């Protein structure tokens, strides 16, 4: 087992990464989930697979489960209200702990409920998708979607621990694994050229679920995210790099009703558009854009967004949380391994880039 730390002073917390943690790491889990009253939030798919093991790791505790419907379309305020109702109905107090067992959808909702309940109770992330293990479980962003846009409602609320059992990925569908790889590639693009090069060498092993390659990818992604979050918890600066490709991705997801594109897939396609926008602004060489496209394609990520109208994408991008004074700020690359956030780009470059990729 590897243990990393997100350094946030008195709110620092560990990220535990290892195989078979749910089955064999029960003392670790019991030590990290300290409360007597525990609310496990999961969904129909993941609860059936892993809730019994989590419950078995918490003997002597009062463990109540909320099992939500599966899918991004269910990442709503109504479902957060359901979680809160169960906390109230069981008279859980401020010393309770909410445990998110699942992917990013469950993690974001459980974390938001924990942030709101009695103005904040403890929560622990037990991520079971690659995307959640490398990204969403770390850093304390929680929330839900609104009809007008993705993740528009939420709060920063750091977990008390992240427990990533890499064996849970054994049951993850291949398409979900590939979606998680998009976020892994993101770290190489925004801040670590040598990790990007490692990914170029190991992408086939990752797709084949080679255990040591996956363990390295998860560990390095978590290290990089933990460092960025420690330096800029509330996204006043460099944390925005983690949104590379996301302004375009959120537009893709919103335009298609959160049904046809997985979040990670939309991020993959959005990163290609963002890389091309970086080129259109004179920041990134065309050969670098081609290199990025090659890796995304080798990761078998869908990159064709022509079914979405460019004008619709632009309108949806205006709802992005990075908009300031009505201007969309974009995360762009200055090279593979280095990013910047800027509102200073030619509108014509954005228009031409959208027209080149979208319909
Ligand atoms: P998800 O939570 O919908 O999970 C993907 C699918 O895999 C679901 O059908 C789920 O039931 C299933 N699943 C989960 N674990 C499984 C397992 N071990 N075996 C079999 N099936 C399993 O999607 P996701 O990709 O994990 O997360 C995407 C969400 O995360 C989006 O809503 C996105 O906005 C959010 N996100 C949040 C942050 C953050 O910092 N909070 C960062 C990135 C993404
Ligand atoms: N996934 C973006 C962030 O955590 O900041």
XYZ file of C-alpha atoms and ligand atoms in Angstrom, residues 135-136 138-141 151 156 183 186-187 225 228-229 232-233 235 238-244 246 263, ligand 2:
31
model
C -8.943 12.933 -9.632
C -12.410 13.455 -8.165
C -8.868 14.166 -4.036
C -9.107 17.891 -3.420
C -12.486 18.502 -1.830
C -14.563 19.745 -4.743
C -21.289 21.353 -11.339
C -15.239 22.910 -1.139
C -7.763 12.601 -16.627
C -4.331 15.594 -18.308
C -1.715 15.597 -15.534
C -3.059 16.638 -7.768
C -1.533 21.478 -6.701
C -4.379 21.350 -4.162
C -4.043 26.423 -4.205
C -6.942 24.764 -2.404
C -8.554 27.679 -7.104
C -2.842 27.069 -10.629
C -5.635 24.707 -9.504
C -7.531 25.965 -12.557
C -4.981 24.031 -14.678
C -6.803 20.896 -13.513
C -9.696 22.141 -15.609
C -7.646 21.848 -18.806
C -13.022 21.006 -19.118
C -17.294 12.829 -18.354
N -10.902 18.349 -11.155
C -10.640 19.728 -10.925
C -10.193 20.033 -9.536
O -10.215 19.215 -8.653
O -9.817 21.135 -9.282
